[in-house]
Amino acid sequence: GEDVEQSLFLSVREGDSSVINCTYTDSSSTYLYWYKQEPGAGLQLLTYIFSNMDMKQDQRLTVLLNKKDKHLSLRIADTQTGDSAIYFCAENHGGSQGNLIFGKGTKLSVKP
Amino acid sequence: DAMVIQNPRYQVTQFGKPVTLSCSQTLNHNVMYWYQQKSSQAPKLLFHYYDKDFNNEADTPDNFQSRRPNTSFCFLDIRSPGLGDAAMYLCATSRDSGARADTQYFGPGTRLTVL
């Protein structure tokens, strides 16, 4: 079946790096996504990675993909208090039109 | 500039009273999606439109309906809201859904309260 798993909470100090992990089960996933959700707001697309890539870097964000282990991670360098939010990992279920399968989200708390 | 707009941001309705949530987009995307997100849970896809073609998820209750009168607008109708339908409802769009993944862009959501 389709399942995306994430740890629910992560707490870091301002200036440290944050690493949010995700595992998925659908090996046919073409793209994997990271979305950010601030309180009371919609989902903001942060970054995504194509399944034939191992790594993608975008400013403070680094995405690592281990396709063999079906493991995805998001590293945020120099974490700021404005990074406090819930981060959702999502995979595209290639068989259905545009069907994203989301994890339950990791709540990142950044302490000053 | 807002690209996916949802109105209202907060909606209160009474148990059993029909309610309509609205979504509009300025991206001219072919595909529009409605997700339900309950507290501390992942968003769950209810249905989507590929152009005028409606695609319902197998486990979406009949109580939920949708209309897409034109490219820009899509509505979510809840015919008889129950207490369990209280949630955040997220609208999203993508340019062209197909076998390849297509990035989805989300609106800010409408938080529905059922009294």
PDB file of C-alpha atoms in Angstrom:
ATOM      1  CA  GLY A   1       0.000   0.000   0.000  1.00  0.00           C
ATOM      2  CA  GLU A   2       0.886   3.631  -0.126  1.00  0.00           C
ATOM      3  CA  ASP A   3       2.359   5.123   3.013  1.00  0.00           C
ATOM      4  CA  VAL A   4       4.539   8.088   3.849  1.00  0.00           C
ATOM      5  CA  GLU A   5       6.014   8.228   7.326  1.00  0.00           C
ATOM      6  CA  GLN A   6       7.577  11.127   9.183  1.00  0.00           C
ATOM      7  CA  SER A   7       8.519  11.782  12.761  1.00  0.00           C
ATOM      8  CA  LEU A   8       6.010  14.173  14.290  1.00  0.00           C
ATOM      9  CA  PHE A   9       8.250  16.620  16.123  1.00  0.00           C
ATOM     10  CA  LEU A  10      11.693  18.174  15.849  1.00  0.00           C
ATOM     11  CA  SER A  11      13.172  20.865  18.064  1.00  0.00           C
ATOM     12  CA  VAL A  12      16.381  22.740  17.260  1.00  0.00           C
ATOM     13  CA  ARG A  13      18.173  25.880  18.375  1.00  0.00           C
ATOM     14  CA  GLU A  14      18.362  28.919  16.135  1.00  0.00           C
ATOM     15  CA  GLY A  15      21.436  28.741  13.929  1.00  0.00           C
ATOM     16  CA  ASP A  16      21.679  24.960  14.045  1.00  0.00           C
ATOM     17  CA  SER A  17      20.863  22.681  11.131  1.00  0.00           C
ATOM     18  CA  SER A  18      17.544  20.837  11.044  1.00  0.00           C
ATOM     19  CA  VAL A  19      17.122  17.470   9.392  1.00  0.00           C
ATOM     20  CA  ILE A  20      13.618  16.206   8.742  1.00  0.00           C
ATOM     21  CA  ASN A  21      13.311  12.606   7.611  1.00  0.00           C
ATOM     22  CA  CYS A  22      10.680  10.796   5.591  1.00  0.00           C
ATOM     23  CA  THR A  23      10.198   7.253   4.360  1.00  0.00           C
ATOM     24  CA  TYR A  24       7.850   6.173   1.614  1.00  0.00           C
ATOM     25  CA  THR A  25       6.719   2.889   0.175  1.00  0.00           C
ATOM     26  CA  ASP A  26       5.758   3.503  -3.453  1.00  0.00           C
ATOM     27  CA  SER A  27       8.821   2.720  -5.534  1.00  0.00           C
ATOM     28  CA  SER A  28       7.091   4.076  -8.645  1.00  0.00           C
ATOM     29  CA  SER A  29       7.039   7.609  -7.266  1.00  0.00           C
ATOM     30  CA  THR A  30       8.391   9.992  -9.855  1.00  0.00           C
ATOM     31  CA  TYR A  31       8.753  13.142  -7.775  1.00  0.00           C
ATOM     32  CA  LEU A  32       9.011  13.691  -4.042  1.00  0.00           C
ATOM     33  CA  TYR A  33       8.059  16.972  -2.481  1.00  0.00           C
ATOM     34  CA  TRP A  34       8.554  19.021   0.642  1.00  0.00           C
ATOM     35  CA  TYR A  35       5.799  21.428   1.636  1.00  0.00           C
ATOM     36  CA  LYS A  36       5.787  23.904   4.526  1.00  0.00           C
ATOM     37  CA  GLN A  37       2.648  24.821   6.426  1.00  0.00           C
ATOM     38  CA  GLU A  38       2.591  27.715   8.857  1.00  0.00           C
ATOM     39  CA  PRO A  39      -0.208  27.914  11.462  1.00  0.00           C
ATOM     40  CA  GLY A  40      -3.585  28.533   9.875  1.00  0.00           C
ATOM     41  CA  ALA A  41      -2.151  28.687   6.374  1.00  0.00           C
ATOM     42  CA  GLY A  42      -2.102  26.555   3.253  1.00  0.00           C
ATOM     43  CA  LEU A  43       0.782  24.485   1.971  1.00  0.00           C
ATOM     44  CA  GLN A  44       3.794  26.239   0.498  1.00  0.00           C
ATOM     45  CA  LEU A  45       5.896  24.235  -1.926  1.00  0.00           C
ATOM     46  CA  LEU A  46       9.493  24.358  -0.683  1.00  0.00           C
ATOM     47  CA  THR A  47      11.296  22.062  -3.039  1.00  0.00           C
ATOM     48  CA  TYR A  48      11.023  18.790  -4.881  1.00  0.00           C
ATOM     49  CA  ILE A  49      13.335  16.148  -6.246  1.00  0.00           C
ATOM     50  CA  PHE A  50      13.046  13.888  -9.234  1.00  0.00           C
ATOM     51  CA  SER A  51      13.449  10.213  -8.439  1.00  0.00           C
ATOM     52  CA  ASN A  52      16.582   9.796 -10.561  1.00  0.00           C
ATOM     53  CA  MET A  53      18.456  12.367  -8.465  1.00  0.00           C
ATOM     54  CA  ASP A  54      20.312  11.769  -5.201  1.00  0.00           C
ATOM     55  CA  MET A  55      20.584  15.317  -4.002  1.00  0.00           C
ATOM     56  CA  LYS A  56      19.199  18.754  -4.672  1.00  0.00           C
ATOM     57  CA  GLN A  57      20.363  21.967  -3.078  1.00  0.00           C
ATOM     58  CA  ASP A  58      18.447  25.230  -3.030  1.00  0.00           C
ATOM     59  CA  GLN A  59      19.964  27.980  -0.866  1.00  0.00           C
ATOM     60  CA  ARG A  60      19.574  26.801   2.753  1.00  0.00           C
ATOM     61  CA  LEU A  61      17.682  23.672   1.754  1.00  0.00           C
ATOM     62  CA  THR A  62      19.274  20.356   0.850  1.00  0.00           C
ATOM     63  CA  VAL A  63      17.205  17.356  -0.163  1.00  0.00           C
ATOM     64  CA  LEU A  64      18.741  13.898  -0.067  1.00  0.00           C
ATOM     65  CA  LEU A  65      17.074  10.897  -1.677  1.00  0.00           C
ATOM     66  CA  ASN A  66      18.042   7.296  -1.051  1.00  0.00           C
ATOM     67  CA  LYS A  67      15.876   5.458  -3.521  1.00  0.00           C
ATOM     68  CA  LYS A  68      17.088   2.024  -2.444  1.00  0.00           C
ATOM     69  CA  ASP A  69      15.937   2.621   1.139  1.00  0.00           C
ATOM     70  CA  LYS A  70      12.998   4.828   0.060  1.00  0.00           C
ATOM     71  CA  HIS A  71      14.274   7.531   2.380  1.00  0.00           C
ATOM     72  CA  LEU A  72      14.014  11.260   1.824  1.00  0.00           C
ATOM     73  CA  SER A  73      15.424  14.010   4.004  1.00  0.00           C
ATOM     74  CA  LEU A  74      15.255  17.785   4.138  1.00  0.00           C
ATOM     75  CA  ARG A  75      18.128  19.661   5.699  1.00  0.00           C
ATOM     76  CA  ILE A  76      17.662  23.305   6.633  1.00  0.00           C
ATOM     77  CA  ALA A  77      20.951  25.067   7.277  1.00  0.00           C
ATOM     78  CA  ASP A  78      21.185  27.946   9.778  1.00  0.00           C
ATOM     79  CA  THR A  79      17.632  27.384  10.987  1.00  0.00           C
ATOM     80  CA  GLN A  80      15.751  30.554  11.884  1.00  0.00           C
ATOM     81  CA  THR A  81      12.699  31.153  14.076  1.00  0.00           C
ATOM     82  CA  GLY A  82      10.751  31.868  10.867  1.00  0.00           C
ATOM     83  CA  ASP A  83      11.356  28.264   9.847  1.00  0.00           C
ATOM     84  CA  SER A  84       9.067  27.073  12.637  1.00  0.00           C
ATOM     85  CA  ALA A  85       6.220  25.289  10.862  1.00  0.00           C
ATOM     86  CA  ILE A  86       4.961  21.868   9.912  1.00  0.00           C
ATOM     87  CA  TYR A  87       6.866  20.216   7.080  1.00  0.00           C
ATOM     88  CA  PHE A  88       5.102  17.672   4.906  1.00  0.00           C
ATOM     89  CA  CYS A  89       6.805  15.109   2.762  1.00  0.00           C
ATOM     90  CA  ALA A  90       4.722  13.984  -0.235  1.00  0.00           C
ATOM     91  CA  GLU A  91       5.137  11.498  -3.023  1.00  0.00           C
ATOM     92  CA  ASN A  92       3.412  11.448  -6.341  1.00  0.00           C
ATOM     93  CA  HIS A  93       1.477   8.277  -6.851  1.00  0.00           C
ATOM     94  CA  GLY A  94       2.416   7.752 -10.452  1.00  0.00           C
ATOM     95  CA  GLY A  95      -0.611   5.628 -11.301  1.00  0.00           C
ATOM     96  CA  SER A  96      -3.223   8.272 -10.557  1.00  0.00           C
ATOM     97  CA  GLN A  97      -3.514  11.687 -12.061  1.00  0.00           C
ATOM     98  CA  GLY A  98      -1.673  14.028  -9.758  1.00  0.00           C
ATOM     99  CA  ASN A  99      -2.461  12.112  -6.602  1.00  0.00           C
ATOM    100  CA  LEU A 100      -0.087  13.279  -3.893  1.00  0.00           C
ATOM    101  CA  ILE A 101       0.298  11.081  -0.837  1.00  0.00           C
ATOM    102  CA  PHE A 102       1.318  13.134   2.180  1.00  0.00           C
ATOM    103  CA  GLY A 103       3.006  12.195   5.411  1.00  0.00           C
ATOM    104  CA  LYS A 104       1.453  13.449   8.638  1.00  0.00           C
ATOM    105  CA  GLY A 105       3.955  16.266   8.871  1.00  0.00           C
ATOM    106  CA  THR A 106       6.864  17.095  11.146  1.00  0.00           C
ATOM    107  CA  LYS A 107       6.402  20.049  13.448  1.00  0.00           C
ATOM    108  CA  LEU A 108       9.660  21.978  13.599  1.00  0.00           C
ATOM    109  CA  SER A 109      10.164  24.196  16.625  1.00  0.00           C
ATOM    110  CA  VAL A 110      13.085  26.605  16.573  1.00  0.00           C
ATOM    111  CA  LYS A 111      14.233  27.897  19.953  1.00  0.00           C
ATOM    112  CA  PRO A 112      16.091  31.221  20.150  1.00  0.00           C
TER     113      PRO A 112
ATOM    114  CA  ASP B   1       0.192  38.224  -5.969  1.00  0.00           C
ATOM    115  CA  ALA B   2      -2.166  35.474  -4.913  1.00  0.00           C
ATOM    116  CA  MET B   3      -2.328  32.666  -7.446  1.00  0.00           C
ATOM    117  CA  VAL B   4      -4.741  30.274  -5.734  1.00  0.00           C
ATOM    118  CA  ILE B   5      -7.422  32.091  -3.790  1.00  0.00           C
ATOM    119  CA  GLN B   6      -9.873  30.545  -1.391  1.00  0.00           C
ATOM    120  CA  ASN B   7     -12.941  32.199   0.037  1.00  0.00           C
ATOM    121  CA  PRO B   8     -13.896  32.489   2.734  1.00  0.00           C
ATOM    122  CA  ARG B   9     -10.852  31.801   4.904  1.00  0.00           C
ATOM    123  CA  TYR B  10     -13.121  30.825   7.791  1.00  0.00           C
ATOM    124  CA  GLN B  11     -16.590  29.363   7.450  1.00  0.00           C
ATOM    125  CA  VAL B  12     -19.018  28.451  10.195  1.00  0.00           C
ATOM    126  CA  THR B  13     -22.074  26.365   9.409  1.00  0.00           C
ATOM    127  CA  GLN B  14     -24.694  24.451  11.315  1.00  0.00           C
ATOM    128  CA  PHE B  15     -25.022  20.717  11.431  1.00  0.00           C
ATOM    129  CA  GLY B  16     -26.892  19.626   8.299  1.00  0.00           C
ATOM    130  CA  LYS B  17     -26.882  23.060   6.636  1.00  0.00           C
ATOM    131  CA  PRO B  18     -25.394  22.996   3.114  1.00  0.00           C
ATOM    132  CA  VAL B  19     -22.238  24.982   2.629  1.00  0.00           C
ATOM    133  CA  THR B  20     -20.134  25.939  -0.397  1.00  0.00           C
ATOM    134  CA  LEU B  21     -16.439  26.716  -0.391  1.00  0.00           C
ATOM    135  CA  SER B  22     -14.859  28.602  -3.249  1.00  0.00           C
ATOM    136  CA  CYS B  23     -11.508  28.414  -5.007  1.00  0.00           C
ATOM    137  CA  SER B  24     -10.181  30.482  -7.868  1.00  0.00           C
ATOM    138  CA  GLN B  25      -6.857  30.534  -9.667  1.00  0.00           C
ATOM    139  CA  THR B  26      -4.986  32.987 -11.860  1.00  0.00           C
ATOM    140  CA  LEU B  27      -2.505  30.413 -13.171  1.00  0.00           C
ATOM    141  CA  ASN B  28      -4.721  29.086 -15.978  1.00  0.00           C
ATOM    142  CA  HIS B  29      -3.931  25.565 -14.802  1.00  0.00           C
ATOM    143  CA  ASN B  30      -5.855  22.633 -16.183  1.00  0.00           C
ATOM    144  CA  VAL B  31      -6.173  20.712 -12.947  1.00  0.00           C
ATOM    145  CA  MET B  32      -7.835  21.744  -9.706  1.00  0.00           C
ATOM    146  CA  TYR B  33      -7.884  19.653  -6.522  1.00  0.00           C
ATOM    147  CA  TRP B  34      -9.747  19.683  -3.239  1.00  0.00           C
ATOM    148  CA  TYR B  35      -8.123  18.249  -0.115  1.00  0.00           C
ATOM    149  CA  GLN B  36      -9.486  17.814   3.378  1.00  0.00           C
ATOM    150  CA  GLN B  37      -7.060  18.263   6.250  1.00  0.00           C
ATOM    151  CA  LYS B  38      -8.191  17.434   9.764  1.00  0.00           C
ATOM    152  CA  SER B  39      -6.304  18.615  12.794  1.00  0.00           C
ATOM    153  CA  SER B  40      -2.780  17.181  13.041  1.00  0.00           C
ATOM    154  CA  GLN B  41      -3.333  15.003   9.988  1.00  0.00           C
ATOM    155  CA  ALA B  42      -2.051  14.903   6.452  1.00  0.00           C
ATOM    156  CA  PRO B  43      -4.128  16.452   3.662  1.00  0.00           C
ATOM    157  CA  LYS B  44      -6.381  13.900   2.038  1.00  0.00           C
ATOM    158  CA  LEU B  45      -7.455  14.211  -1.581  1.00  0.00           C
ATOM    159  CA  LEU B  46     -11.229  14.332  -2.053  1.00  0.00           C
ATOM    160  CA  PHE B  47     -11.417  14.786  -5.825  1.00  0.00           C
ATOM    161  CA  HIS B  48      -9.936  16.700  -8.706  1.00  0.00           C
ATOM    162  CA  TYR B  49     -10.904  18.131 -12.059  1.00  0.00           C
ATOM    163  CA  TYR B  50      -8.761  17.662 -15.113  1.00  0.00           C
ATOM    164  CA  ASP B  51     -10.260  20.427 -17.209  1.00  0.00           C
ATOM    165  CA  LYS B  52     -13.969  19.508 -17.091  1.00  0.00           C
ATOM    166  CA  ASP B  53     -13.335  15.864 -16.308  1.00  0.00           C
ATOM    167  CA  PHE B  54     -14.283  15.093 -12.696  1.00  0.00           C
ATOM    168  CA  ASN B  55     -12.269  12.449 -10.816  1.00  0.00           C
ATOM    169  CA  ASN B  56     -13.605  11.310  -7.471  1.00  0.00           C
ATOM    170  CA  GLU B  57     -11.486   9.433  -4.945  1.00  0.00           C
ATOM    171  CA  ALA B  58     -12.997   6.074  -4.059  1.00  0.00           C
ATOM    172  CA  ASP B  59     -13.421   6.844  -0.371  1.00  0.00           C
ATOM    173  CA  THR B  60     -14.823  10.376  -0.700  1.00  0.00           C
ATOM    174  CA  PRO B  61     -18.295  10.444   0.879  1.00  0.00           C
ATOM    175  CA  ASP B  62     -21.279  11.275  -1.329  1.00  0.00           C
ATOM    176  CA  ASN B  63     -21.901  14.235   0.961  1.00  0.00           C
ATOM    177  CA  PHE B  64     -19.068  16.026  -0.848  1.00  0.00           C
ATOM    178  CA  GLN B  65     -19.647  17.352  -4.343  1.00  0.00           C
ATOM    179  CA  SER B  66     -17.756  19.676  -6.612  1.00  0.00           C
ATOM    180  CA  ARG B  67     -18.418  22.004  -9.522  1.00  0.00           C
ATOM    181  CA  ARG B  68     -16.075  23.647 -11.968  1.00  0.00           C
ATOM    182  CA  PRO B  69     -17.990  26.132 -14.104  1.00  0.00           C
ATOM    183  CA  ASN B  70     -14.879  27.421 -15.875  1.00  0.00           C
ATOM    184  CA  THR B  71     -11.082  27.118 -15.813  1.00  0.00           C
ATOM    185  CA  SER B  72     -10.633  29.649 -13.044  1.00  0.00           C
ATOM    186  CA  PHE B  73     -13.194  28.552 -10.482  1.00  0.00           C
ATOM    187  CA  CYS B  74     -13.915  25.388  -8.555  1.00  0.00           C
ATOM    188  CA  PHE B  75     -16.423  24.898  -5.746  1.00  0.00           C
ATOM    189  CA  LEU B  76     -16.701  22.365  -2.966  1.00  0.00           C
ATOM    190  CA  ASP B  77     -20.281  21.678  -1.853  1.00  0.00           C
ATOM    191  CA  ILE B  78     -20.987  19.862   1.385  1.00  0.00           C
ATOM    192  CA  ARG B  79     -24.610  18.879   1.227  1.00  0.00           C
ATOM    193  CA  SER B  80     -25.239  18.016   4.873  1.00  0.00           C
ATOM    194  CA  PRO B  81     -22.216  18.837   7.025  1.00  0.00           C
ATOM    195  CA  GLY B  82     -21.643  16.678  10.049  1.00  0.00           C
ATOM    196  CA  LEU B  83     -19.443  17.393  13.046  1.00  0.00           C
ATOM    197  CA  GLY B  84     -16.814  15.112  11.529  1.00  0.00           C
ATOM    198  CA  ASP B  85     -16.536  17.360   8.476  1.00  0.00           C
ATOM    199  CA  ALA B  86     -14.960  20.168  10.469  1.00  0.00           C
ATOM    200  CA  ALA B  87     -11.539  20.581   8.914  1.00  0.00           C
ATOM    201  CA  MET B  88      -9.287  22.761   6.794  1.00  0.00           C
ATOM    202  CA  TYR B  89     -10.185  22.461   3.120  1.00  0.00           C
ATOM    203  CA  LEU B  90      -7.331  23.073   0.743  1.00  0.00           C
ATOM    204  CA  CYS B  91      -7.604  23.842  -2.930  1.00  0.00           C
ATOM    205  CA  ALA B  92      -4.655  23.201  -5.218  1.00  0.00           C
ATOM    206  CA  THR B  93      -3.899  23.518  -8.911  1.00  0.00           C
ATOM    207  CA  SER B  94      -1.428  22.003 -11.321  1.00  0.00           C
ATOM    208  CA  ARG B  95      -0.696  22.801 -14.910  1.00  0.00           C
ATOM    209  CA  ASP B  96      -1.331  19.450 -16.518  1.00  0.00           C
ATOM    210  CA  SER B  97      -1.684  16.206 -14.661  1.00  0.00           C
ATOM    211  CA  GLY B  98      -0.687  13.007 -16.361  1.00  0.00           C
ATOM    212  CA  ALA B  99       1.541  10.019 -15.889  1.00  0.00           C
ATOM    213  CA  ARG B 100       4.395  12.311 -14.907  1.00  0.00           C
ATOM    214  CA  ALA B 101       4.279  14.213 -11.680  1.00  0.00           C
ATOM    215  CA  ASP B 102       3.095  17.763 -11.845  1.00  0.00           C
ATOM    216  CA  THR B 103       3.748  20.310  -9.129  1.00  0.00           C
ATOM    217  CA  GLN B 104       0.698  21.343  -7.158  1.00  0.00           C
ATOM    218  CA  TYR B 105       0.222  24.868  -5.837  1.00  0.00           C
ATOM    219  CA  PHE B 106      -1.986  25.337  -2.830  1.00  0.00           C
ATOM    220  CA  GLY B 107      -4.322  28.063  -1.678  1.00  0.00           C
ATOM    221  CA  PRO B 108      -4.396  29.293   1.939  1.00  0.00           C
ATOM    222  CA  GLY B 109      -7.295  27.018   2.845  1.00  0.00           C
ATOM    223  CA  THR B 110     -10.759  27.488   4.312  1.00  0.00           C
ATOM    224  CA  ARG B 111     -11.248  26.401   7.890  1.00  0.00           C
ATOM    225  CA  LEU B 112     -14.736  24.962   8.309  1.00  0.00           C
ATOM    226  CA  THR B 113     -16.419  24.833  11.703  1.00  0.00           C
ATOM    227  CA  VAL B 114     -19.632  22.839  12.127  1.00  0.00           C
ATOM    228  CA  LEU B 115     -21.825  23.761  15.096  1.00  0.00           C
TER     229      LEU B 115
END
